mmCIF file of C-alpha atoms in Angstrom:
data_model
loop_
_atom_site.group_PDB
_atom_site.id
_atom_site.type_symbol
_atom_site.label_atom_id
_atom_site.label_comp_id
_atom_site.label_asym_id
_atom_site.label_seq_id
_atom_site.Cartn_x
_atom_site.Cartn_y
_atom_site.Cartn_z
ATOM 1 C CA UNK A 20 -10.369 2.653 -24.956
ATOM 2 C CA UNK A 21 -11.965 5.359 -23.019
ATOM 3 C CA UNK A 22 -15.012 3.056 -21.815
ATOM 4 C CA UNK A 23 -12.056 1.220 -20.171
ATOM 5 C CA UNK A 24 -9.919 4.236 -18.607
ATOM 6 C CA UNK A 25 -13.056 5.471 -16.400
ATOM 7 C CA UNK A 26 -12.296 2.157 -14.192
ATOM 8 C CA UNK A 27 -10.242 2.700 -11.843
ATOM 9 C CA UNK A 28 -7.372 0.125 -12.454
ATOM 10 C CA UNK A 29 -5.140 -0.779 -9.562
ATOM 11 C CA UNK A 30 -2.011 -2.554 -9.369
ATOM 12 C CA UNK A 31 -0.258 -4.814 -6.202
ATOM 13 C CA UNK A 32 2.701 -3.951 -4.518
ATOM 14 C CA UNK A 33 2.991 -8.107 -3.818
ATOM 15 C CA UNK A 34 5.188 -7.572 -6.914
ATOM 16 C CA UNK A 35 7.447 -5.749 -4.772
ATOM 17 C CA UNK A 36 7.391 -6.839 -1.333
ATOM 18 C CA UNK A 37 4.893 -8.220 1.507
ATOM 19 C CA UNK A 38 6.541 -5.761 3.874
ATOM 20 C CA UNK A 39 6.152 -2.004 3.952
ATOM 21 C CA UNK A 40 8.456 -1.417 6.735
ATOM 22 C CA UNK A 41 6.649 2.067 7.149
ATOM 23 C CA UNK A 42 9.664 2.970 10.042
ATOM 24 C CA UNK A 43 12.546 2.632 7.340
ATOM 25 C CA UNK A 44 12.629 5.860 5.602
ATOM 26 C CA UNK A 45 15.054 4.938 3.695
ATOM 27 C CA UNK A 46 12.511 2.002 1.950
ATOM 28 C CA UNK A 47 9.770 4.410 1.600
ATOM 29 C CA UNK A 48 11.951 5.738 -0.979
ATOM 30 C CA UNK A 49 12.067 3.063 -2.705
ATOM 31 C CA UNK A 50 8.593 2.730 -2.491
ATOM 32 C CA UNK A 51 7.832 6.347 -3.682
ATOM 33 C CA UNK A 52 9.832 5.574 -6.474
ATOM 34 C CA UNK A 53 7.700 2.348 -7.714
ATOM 35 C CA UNK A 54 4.502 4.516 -7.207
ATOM 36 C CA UNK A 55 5.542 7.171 -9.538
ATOM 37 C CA UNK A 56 6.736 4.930 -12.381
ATOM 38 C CA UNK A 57 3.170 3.049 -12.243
ATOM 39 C CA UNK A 58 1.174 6.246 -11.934
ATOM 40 C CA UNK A 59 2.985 6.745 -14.923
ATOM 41 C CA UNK A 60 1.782 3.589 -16.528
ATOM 42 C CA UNK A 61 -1.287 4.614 -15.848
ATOM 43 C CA UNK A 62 -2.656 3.351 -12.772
ATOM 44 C CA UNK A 63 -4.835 5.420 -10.672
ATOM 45 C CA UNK A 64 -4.103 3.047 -6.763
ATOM 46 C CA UNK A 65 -2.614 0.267 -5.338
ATOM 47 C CA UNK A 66 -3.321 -2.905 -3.208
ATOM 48 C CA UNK A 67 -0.365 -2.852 0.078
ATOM 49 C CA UNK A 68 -0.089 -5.949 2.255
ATOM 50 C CA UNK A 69 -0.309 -4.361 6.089
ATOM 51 C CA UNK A 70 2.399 -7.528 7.174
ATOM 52 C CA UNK A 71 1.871 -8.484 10.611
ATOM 53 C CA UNK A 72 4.339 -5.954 13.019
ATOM 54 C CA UNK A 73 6.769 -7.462 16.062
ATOM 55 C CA UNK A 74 5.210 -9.215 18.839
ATOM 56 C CA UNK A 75 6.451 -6.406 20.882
ATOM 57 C CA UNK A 76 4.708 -3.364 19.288
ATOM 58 C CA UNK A 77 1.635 -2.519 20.190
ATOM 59 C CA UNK A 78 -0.867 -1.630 17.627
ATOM 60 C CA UNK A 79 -1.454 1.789 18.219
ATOM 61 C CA UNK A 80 2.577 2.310 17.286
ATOM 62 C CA UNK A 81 2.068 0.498 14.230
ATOM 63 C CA UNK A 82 -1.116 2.566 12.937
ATOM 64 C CA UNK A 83 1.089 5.483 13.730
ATOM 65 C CA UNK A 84 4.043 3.891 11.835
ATOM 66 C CA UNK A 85 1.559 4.341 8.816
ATOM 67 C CA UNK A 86 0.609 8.025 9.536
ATOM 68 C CA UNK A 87 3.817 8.460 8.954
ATOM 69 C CA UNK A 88 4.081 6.782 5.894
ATOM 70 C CA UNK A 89 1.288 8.291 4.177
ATOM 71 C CA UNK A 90 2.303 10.915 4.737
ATOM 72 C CA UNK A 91 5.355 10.877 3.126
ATOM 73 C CA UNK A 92 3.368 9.579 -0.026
ATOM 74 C CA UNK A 93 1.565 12.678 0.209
ATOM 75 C CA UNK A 94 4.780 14.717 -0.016
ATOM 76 C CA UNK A 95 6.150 12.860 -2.376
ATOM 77 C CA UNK A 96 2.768 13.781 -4.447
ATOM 78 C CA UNK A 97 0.713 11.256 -4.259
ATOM 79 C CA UNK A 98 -1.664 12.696 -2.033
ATOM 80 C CA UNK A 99 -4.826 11.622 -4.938
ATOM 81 C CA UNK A 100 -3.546 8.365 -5.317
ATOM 82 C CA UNK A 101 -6.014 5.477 -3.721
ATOM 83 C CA UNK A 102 -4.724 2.666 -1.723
ATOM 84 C CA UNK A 103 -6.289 -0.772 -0.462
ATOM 85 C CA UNK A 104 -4.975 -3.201 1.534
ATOM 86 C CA UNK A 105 -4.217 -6.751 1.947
ATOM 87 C CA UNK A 106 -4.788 -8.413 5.252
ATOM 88 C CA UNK A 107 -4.534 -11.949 6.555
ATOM 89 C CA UNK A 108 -4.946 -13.316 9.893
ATOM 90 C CA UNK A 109 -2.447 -15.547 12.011
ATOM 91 C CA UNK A 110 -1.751 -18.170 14.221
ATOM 92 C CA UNK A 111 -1.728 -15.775 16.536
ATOM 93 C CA UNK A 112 -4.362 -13.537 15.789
ATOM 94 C CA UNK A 113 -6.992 -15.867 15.167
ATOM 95 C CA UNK A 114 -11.031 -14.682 14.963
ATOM 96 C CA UNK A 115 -11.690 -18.548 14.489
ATOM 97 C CA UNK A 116 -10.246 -19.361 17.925
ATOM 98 C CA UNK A 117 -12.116 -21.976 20.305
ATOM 99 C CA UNK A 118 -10.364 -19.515 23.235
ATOM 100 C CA UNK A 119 -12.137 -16.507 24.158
ATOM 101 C CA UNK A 120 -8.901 -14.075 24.574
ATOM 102 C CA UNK A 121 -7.439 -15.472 21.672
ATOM 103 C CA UNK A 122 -10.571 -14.380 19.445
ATOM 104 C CA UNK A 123 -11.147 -10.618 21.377
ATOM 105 C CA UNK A 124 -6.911 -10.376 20.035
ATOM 106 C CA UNK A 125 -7.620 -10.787 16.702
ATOM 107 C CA UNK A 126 -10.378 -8.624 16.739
ATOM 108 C CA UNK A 127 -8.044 -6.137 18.199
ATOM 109 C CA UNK A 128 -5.328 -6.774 15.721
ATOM 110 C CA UNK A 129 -8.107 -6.940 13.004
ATOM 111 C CA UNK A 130 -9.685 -3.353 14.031
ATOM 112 C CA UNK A 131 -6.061 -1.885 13.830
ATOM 113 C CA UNK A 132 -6.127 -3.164 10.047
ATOM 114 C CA UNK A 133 -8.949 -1.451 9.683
ATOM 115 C CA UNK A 134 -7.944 2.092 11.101
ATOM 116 C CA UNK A 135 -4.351 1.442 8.783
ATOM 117 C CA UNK A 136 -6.447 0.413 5.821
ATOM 118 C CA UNK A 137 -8.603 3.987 6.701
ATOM 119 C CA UNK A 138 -5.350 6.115 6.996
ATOM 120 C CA UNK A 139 -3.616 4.960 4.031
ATOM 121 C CA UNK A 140 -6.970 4.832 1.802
ATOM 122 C CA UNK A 141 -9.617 7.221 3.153
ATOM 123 C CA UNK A 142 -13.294 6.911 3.049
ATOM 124 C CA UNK A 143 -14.704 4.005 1.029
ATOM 125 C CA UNK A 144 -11.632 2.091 0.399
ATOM 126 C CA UNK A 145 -11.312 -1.636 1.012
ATOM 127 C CA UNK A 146 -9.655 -4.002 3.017
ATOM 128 C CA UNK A 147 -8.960 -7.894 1.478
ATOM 129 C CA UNK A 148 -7.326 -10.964 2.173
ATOM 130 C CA UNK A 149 -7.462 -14.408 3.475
ATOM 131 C CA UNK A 150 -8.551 -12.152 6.809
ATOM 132 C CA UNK A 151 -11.492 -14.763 8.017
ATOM 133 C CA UNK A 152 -9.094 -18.257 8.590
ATOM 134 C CA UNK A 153 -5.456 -17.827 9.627
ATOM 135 C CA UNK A 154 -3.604 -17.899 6.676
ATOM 136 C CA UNK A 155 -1.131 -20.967 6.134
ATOM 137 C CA UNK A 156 -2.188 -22.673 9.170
ATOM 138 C CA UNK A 157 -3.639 -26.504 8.924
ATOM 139 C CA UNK A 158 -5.256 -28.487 11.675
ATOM 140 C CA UNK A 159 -3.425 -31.392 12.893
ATOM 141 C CA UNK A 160 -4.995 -34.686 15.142
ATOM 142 C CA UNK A 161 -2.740 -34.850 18.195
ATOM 143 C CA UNK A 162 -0.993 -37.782 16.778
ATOM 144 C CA UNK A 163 0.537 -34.960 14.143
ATOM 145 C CA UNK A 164 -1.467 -36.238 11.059
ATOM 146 C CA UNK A 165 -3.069 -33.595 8.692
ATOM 147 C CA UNK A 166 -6.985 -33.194 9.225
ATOM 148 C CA UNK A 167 -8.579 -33.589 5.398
ATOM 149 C CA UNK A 168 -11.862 -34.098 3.272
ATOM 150 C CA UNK A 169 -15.077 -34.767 5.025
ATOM 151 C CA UNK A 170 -13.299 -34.545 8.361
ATOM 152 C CA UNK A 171 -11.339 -30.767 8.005
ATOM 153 C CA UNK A 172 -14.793 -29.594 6.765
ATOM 154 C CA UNK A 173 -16.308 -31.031 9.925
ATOM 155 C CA UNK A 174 -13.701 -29.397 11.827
ATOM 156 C CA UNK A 175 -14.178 -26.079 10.581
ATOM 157 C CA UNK A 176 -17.952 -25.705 11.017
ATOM 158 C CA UNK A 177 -16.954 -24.700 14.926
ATOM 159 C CA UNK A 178 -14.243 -22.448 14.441
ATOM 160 C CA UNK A 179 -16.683 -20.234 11.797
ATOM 161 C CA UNK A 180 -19.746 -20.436 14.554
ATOM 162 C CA UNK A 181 -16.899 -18.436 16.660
ATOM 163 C CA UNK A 182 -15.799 -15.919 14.491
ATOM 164 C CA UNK A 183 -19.344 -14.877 13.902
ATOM 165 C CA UNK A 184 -19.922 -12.974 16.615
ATOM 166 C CA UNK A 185 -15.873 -11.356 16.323
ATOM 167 C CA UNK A 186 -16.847 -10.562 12.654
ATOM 168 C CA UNK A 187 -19.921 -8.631 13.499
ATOM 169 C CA UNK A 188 -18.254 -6.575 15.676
ATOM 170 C CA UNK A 189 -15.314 -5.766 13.235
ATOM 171 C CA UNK A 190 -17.965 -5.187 10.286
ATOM 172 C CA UNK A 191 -19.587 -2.607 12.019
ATOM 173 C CA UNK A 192 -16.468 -0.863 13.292
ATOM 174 C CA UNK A 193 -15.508 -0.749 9.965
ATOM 175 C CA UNK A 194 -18.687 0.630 8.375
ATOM 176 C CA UNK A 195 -17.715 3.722 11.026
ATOM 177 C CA UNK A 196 -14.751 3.943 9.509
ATOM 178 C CA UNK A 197 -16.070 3.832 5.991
ATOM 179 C CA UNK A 198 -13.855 0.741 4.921
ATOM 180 C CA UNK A 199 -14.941 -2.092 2.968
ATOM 181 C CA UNK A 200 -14.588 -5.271 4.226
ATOM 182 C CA UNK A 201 -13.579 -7.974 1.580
ATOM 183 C CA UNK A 202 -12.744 -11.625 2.580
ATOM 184 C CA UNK A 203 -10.931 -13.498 -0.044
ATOM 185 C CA UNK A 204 -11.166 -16.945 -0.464
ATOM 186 C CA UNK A 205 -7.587 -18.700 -1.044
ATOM 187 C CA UNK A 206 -6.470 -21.677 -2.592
ATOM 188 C CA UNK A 207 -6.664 -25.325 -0.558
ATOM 189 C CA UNK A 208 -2.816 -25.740 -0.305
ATOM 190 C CA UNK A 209 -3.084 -21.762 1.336
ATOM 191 C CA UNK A 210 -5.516 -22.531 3.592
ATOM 192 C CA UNK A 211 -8.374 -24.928 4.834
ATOM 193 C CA UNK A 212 -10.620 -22.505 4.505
ATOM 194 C CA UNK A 213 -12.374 -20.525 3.283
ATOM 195 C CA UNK A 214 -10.943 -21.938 -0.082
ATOM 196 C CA UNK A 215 -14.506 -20.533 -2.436
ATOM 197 C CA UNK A 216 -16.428 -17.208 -2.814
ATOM 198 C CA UNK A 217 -19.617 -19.978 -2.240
ATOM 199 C CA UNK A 218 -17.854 -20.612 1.525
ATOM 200 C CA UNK A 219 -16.994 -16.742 2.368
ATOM 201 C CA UNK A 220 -20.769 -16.066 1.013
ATOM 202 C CA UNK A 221 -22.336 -18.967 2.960
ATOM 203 C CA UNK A 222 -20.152 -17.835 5.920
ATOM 204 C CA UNK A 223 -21.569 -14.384 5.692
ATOM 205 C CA UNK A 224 -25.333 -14.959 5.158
ATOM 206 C CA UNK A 225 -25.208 -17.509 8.379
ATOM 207 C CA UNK A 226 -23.582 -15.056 10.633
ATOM 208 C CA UNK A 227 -25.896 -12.554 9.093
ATOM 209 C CA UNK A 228 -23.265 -10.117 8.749
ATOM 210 C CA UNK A 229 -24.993 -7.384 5.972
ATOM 211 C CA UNK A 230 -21.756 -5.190 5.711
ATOM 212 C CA UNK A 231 -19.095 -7.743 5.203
ATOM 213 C CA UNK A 232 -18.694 -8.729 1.214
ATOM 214 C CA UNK A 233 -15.898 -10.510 -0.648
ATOM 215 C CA UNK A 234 -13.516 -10.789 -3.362
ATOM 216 C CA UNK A 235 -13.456 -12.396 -6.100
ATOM 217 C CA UNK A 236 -9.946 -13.072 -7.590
ATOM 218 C CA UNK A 237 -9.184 -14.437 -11.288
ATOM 219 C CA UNK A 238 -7.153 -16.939 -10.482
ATOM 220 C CA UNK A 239 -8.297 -18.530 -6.871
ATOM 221 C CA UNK A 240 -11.785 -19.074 -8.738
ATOM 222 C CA UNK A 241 -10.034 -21.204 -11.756
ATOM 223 C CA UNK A 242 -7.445 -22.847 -9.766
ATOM 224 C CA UNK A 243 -10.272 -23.672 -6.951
ATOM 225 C CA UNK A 244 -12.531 -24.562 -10.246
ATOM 226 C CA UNK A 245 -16.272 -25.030 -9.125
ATOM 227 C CA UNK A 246 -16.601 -23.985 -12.169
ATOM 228 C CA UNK A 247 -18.411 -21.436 -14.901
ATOM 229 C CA UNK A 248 -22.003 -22.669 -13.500
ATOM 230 C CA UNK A 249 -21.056 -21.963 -10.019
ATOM 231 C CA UNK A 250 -19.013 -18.596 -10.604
ATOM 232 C CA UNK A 251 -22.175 -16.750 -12.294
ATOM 233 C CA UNK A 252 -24.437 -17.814 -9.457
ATOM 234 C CA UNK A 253 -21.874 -16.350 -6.925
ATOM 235 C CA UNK A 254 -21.381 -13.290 -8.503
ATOM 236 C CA UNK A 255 -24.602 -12.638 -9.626
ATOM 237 C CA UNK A 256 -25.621 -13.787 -5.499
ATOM 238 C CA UNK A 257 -22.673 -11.373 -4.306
ATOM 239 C CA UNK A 258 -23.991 -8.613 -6.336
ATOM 240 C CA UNK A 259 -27.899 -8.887 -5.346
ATOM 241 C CA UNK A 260 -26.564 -8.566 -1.646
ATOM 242 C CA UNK A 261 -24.111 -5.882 -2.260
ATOM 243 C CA UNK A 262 -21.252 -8.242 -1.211
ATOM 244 C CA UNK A 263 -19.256 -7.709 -3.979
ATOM 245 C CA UNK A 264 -16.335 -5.089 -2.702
ATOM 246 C CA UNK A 265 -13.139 -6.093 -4.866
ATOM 247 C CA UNK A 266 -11.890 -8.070 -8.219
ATOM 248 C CA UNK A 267 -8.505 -9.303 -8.600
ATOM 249 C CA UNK A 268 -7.126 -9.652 -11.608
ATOM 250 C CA UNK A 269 -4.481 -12.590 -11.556
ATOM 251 C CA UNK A 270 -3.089 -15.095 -13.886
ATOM 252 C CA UNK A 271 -3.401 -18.862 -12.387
ATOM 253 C CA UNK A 272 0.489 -18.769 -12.347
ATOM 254 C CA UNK A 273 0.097 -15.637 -10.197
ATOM 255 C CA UNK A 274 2.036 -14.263 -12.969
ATOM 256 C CA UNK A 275 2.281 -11.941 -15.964
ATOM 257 C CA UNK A 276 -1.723 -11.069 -16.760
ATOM 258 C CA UNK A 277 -1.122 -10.803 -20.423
ATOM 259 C CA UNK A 278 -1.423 -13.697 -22.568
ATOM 260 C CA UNK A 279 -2.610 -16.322 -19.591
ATOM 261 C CA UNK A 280 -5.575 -18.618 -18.679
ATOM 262 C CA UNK A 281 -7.775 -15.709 -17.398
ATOM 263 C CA UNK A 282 -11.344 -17.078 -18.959
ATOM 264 C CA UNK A 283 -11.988 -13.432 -19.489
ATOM 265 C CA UNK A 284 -15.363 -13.315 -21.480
ATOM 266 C CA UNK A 285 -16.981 -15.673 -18.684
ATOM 267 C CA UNK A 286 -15.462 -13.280 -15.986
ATOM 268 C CA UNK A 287 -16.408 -9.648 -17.293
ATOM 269 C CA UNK A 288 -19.610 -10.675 -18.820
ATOM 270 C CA UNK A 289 -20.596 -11.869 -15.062
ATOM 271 C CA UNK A 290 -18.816 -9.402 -13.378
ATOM 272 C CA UNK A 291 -18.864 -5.697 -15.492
ATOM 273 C CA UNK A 292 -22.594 -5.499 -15.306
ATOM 274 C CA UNK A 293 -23.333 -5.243 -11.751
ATOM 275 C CA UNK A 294 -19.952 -4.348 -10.168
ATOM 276 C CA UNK A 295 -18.257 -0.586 -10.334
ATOM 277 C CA UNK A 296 -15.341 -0.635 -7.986
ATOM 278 C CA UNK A 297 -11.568 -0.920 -9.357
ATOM 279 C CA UNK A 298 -10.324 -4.036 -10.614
ATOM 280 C CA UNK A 299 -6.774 -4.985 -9.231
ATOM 281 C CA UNK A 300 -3.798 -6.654 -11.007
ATOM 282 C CA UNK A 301 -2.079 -8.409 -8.450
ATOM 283 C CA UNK A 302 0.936 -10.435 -9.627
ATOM 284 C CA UNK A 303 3.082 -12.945 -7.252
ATOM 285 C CA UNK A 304 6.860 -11.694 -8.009
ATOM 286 C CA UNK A 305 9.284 -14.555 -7.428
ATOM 287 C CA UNK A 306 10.324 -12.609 -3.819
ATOM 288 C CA UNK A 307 10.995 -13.482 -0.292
ATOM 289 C CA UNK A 308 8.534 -14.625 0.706
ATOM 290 C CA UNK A 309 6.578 -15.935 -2.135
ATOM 291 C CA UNK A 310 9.428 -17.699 -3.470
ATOM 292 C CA UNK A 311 9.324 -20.375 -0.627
ATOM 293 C CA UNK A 312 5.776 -20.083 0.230
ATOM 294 C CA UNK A 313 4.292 -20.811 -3.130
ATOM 295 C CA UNK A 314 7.137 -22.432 -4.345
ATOM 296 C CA UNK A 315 8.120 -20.676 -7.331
ATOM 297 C CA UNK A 316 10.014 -22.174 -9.846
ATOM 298 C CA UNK A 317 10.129 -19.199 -12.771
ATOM 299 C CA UNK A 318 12.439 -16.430 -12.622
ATOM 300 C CA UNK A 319 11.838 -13.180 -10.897
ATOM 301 C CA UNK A 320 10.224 -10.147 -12.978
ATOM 302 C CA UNK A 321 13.352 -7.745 -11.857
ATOM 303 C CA UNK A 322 12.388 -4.923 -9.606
ATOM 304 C CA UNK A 323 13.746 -1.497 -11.159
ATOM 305 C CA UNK A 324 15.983 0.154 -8.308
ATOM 306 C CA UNK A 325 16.246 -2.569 -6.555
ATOM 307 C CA UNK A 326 17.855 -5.690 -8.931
ATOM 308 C CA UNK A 327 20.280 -6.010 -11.585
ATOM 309 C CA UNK A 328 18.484 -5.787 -15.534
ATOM 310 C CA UNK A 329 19.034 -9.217 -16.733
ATOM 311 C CA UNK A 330 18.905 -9.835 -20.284
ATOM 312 C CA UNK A 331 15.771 -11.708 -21.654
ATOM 313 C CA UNK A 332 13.735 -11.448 -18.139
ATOM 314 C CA UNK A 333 11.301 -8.801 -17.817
ATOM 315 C CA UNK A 334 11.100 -5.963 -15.709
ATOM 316 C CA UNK A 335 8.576 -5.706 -12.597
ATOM 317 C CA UNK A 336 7.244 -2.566 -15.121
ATOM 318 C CA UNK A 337 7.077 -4.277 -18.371
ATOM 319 C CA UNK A 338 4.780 -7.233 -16.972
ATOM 320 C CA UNK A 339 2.528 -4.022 -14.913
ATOM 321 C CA UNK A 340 2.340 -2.103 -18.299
ATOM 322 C CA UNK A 341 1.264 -5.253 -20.500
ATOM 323 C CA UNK A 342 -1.097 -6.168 -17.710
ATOM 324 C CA UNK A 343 -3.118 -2.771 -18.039
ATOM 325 C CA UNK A 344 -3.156 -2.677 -21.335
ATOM 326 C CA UNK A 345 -4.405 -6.152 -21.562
ATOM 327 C CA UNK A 346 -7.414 -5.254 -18.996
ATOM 328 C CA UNK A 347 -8.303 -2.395 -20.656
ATOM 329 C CA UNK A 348 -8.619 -3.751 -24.200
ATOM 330 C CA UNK A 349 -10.512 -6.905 -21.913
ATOM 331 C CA UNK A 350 -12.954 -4.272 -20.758
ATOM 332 C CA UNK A 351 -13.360 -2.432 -23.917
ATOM 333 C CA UNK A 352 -13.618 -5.515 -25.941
ATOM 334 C CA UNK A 353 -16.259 -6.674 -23.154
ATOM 335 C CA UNK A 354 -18.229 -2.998 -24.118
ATOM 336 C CA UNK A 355 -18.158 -3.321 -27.443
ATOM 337 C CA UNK A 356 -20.481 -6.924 -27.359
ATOM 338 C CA UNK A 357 -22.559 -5.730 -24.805
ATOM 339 C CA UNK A 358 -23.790 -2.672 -26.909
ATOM 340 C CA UNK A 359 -24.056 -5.338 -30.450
#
């Protein structure tokens, strides 16, 4: 088990909430609070979604907003702790744009994810989501019919041509500010694109954007299933162009890691050999606003401090402490045949 402790093993806060609300002091409690039971555990960071603020704040107010939170982390002890983010854009923030204004916005919006993802993280952290296509947004003719198959992929060949030039700009910006970049491809009901690593990469290499990488999650490559042919050539293609900046963990339920369809010898044996950075359990808790969004039909993993203990359900902890120690026996058992 040591092999396994010297990776850095980090955990999502989507089990607790999409929202920070870094202004409500009183919620930063409760967030210190989660922090310090899952140090406990044993992690050593965590993944925060940076949730888009009111139309009426300007960014600037917002990256402050987050000064401020971190450092209340840090007096609250958890000034060693590591943090990433989660990202996505939106409707309204949209790199992808055909409109001019509309794209230099979300490069705005985008570079203030950045310098958040900077002050909660520090030098060489990382920055990941569905941050490339809005997320949740679908193309529609203008009779109101959905845009699918042959004719959404024709549709979205444009809108990447325009982000190209929006995500050179934000690459290097955030190569100044020592953050990774890390675009993660989402499932097809999520999003009409980029829905595989093979897109994000091809997206990349085309716009010739050399810092930019992605991330590879567990369960958006089994649910998205180009399968195990496929999956090595993309890592091993991330990895030989240093475009491999995060791994998430996640059960194809988006639930409890332990005991679920993660293929896990075809993952690590692809993925422990060339890549170093932490590994992140992120699990989907039955929450606003997963609930509705993904349409959630198990019960909700109760949040210490914040629900009622129900009998027979696990807690938000339990299914985080059965998830690390099911990665790191993963990752030990994945040392043990590489050195046969």
């Amino acid at each position: 088990m040591e092999e396994a402790r010297r990776r850095d093993i980090f955990f999502s806060f989507f089990m607790f909430t999409a929202d920070l609300r870094p202004n409500d002091a009183g919620y930063t409690q409760v967030l210190v609070r989660h922090l310090k039971a899952l140090t406990e555990i044993g992690y050593t960071g965590f993944d925060v979604h940076i949730a888009p603020g009111p139309a009426h704040v300007g960014h600037h107010a917002e990256v402050e907003s987050y000064i401020s939170l971190k450092r209340a982390f840090d007096e609250a002890g958890f000034r060693g702790v590591k943090f990433t983010t989660n990202v996505g854009t939106t409707r309204s923030f949209d790199p992808t744009s055909p409109y001019e204004e509309q794209r230099k916005q979300a490069l705005s919006y985008l570079k203030s994810r950045v310098d958040i993802t900077s002050v909660l993280g520090g030098e060489n952290t990382i920055m990941s989501g569905p941050f490339l296509y809005p997320y949740g947004v679908f193309p529609l003719t203008d009779d109101g019919d959905g845009i699918w198959s042959d004719a959404l992929q024709d549709w979205m060949k444009p809108r990447y041509a325009a982000a190209a030039s929006i995500f050179r700009e934000l690459a290097q910006y955030s190569a100044e500010k020592r953050v990774k970049l890390a675009i993660e491809p989402v499932k097809n009901w999520e999003t009409p694109g980029p829905t595989t690593v093979s897109e994000a990469l091809d997206f990349l290499e085309s716009a010739d954007i050399p810092v930019c990488g992605v991330t590879i999650d567990t369960a958006q490559v089994v649910m998205e299933s180009q399968g195990p042919a496929i999956f090595r050539k993309n890592v091993a293609r991330a990895a030989q162009q240093s475009r491999l900046n995060y791994v998430h963990i996640s059960a194809p339920d988006r639930g409890a890691v332990s005991d679920s369809w993660i293929p896990w010898e075809i993952m690590l044996d692809e993925i422990e050999p060339v890549y170093s950075g932490p590994y992140l359990v992120e699990v989907f808790n039955a929450i606003p606003p997963f609930e509705s969004s993904m349409r959630m039909t198990r019960r909700r993993f109760w949040r210490p401090g914040e629900d009622a203990p129900e009998a027979g359900v696990d807690s938000a902890y339990d299914i985080a402490r059965t998830a690390l120690r099911t990665l790191e026996e993963k990752i030990a058992s994945h040392g043990r045949r590489s050195h046969r």
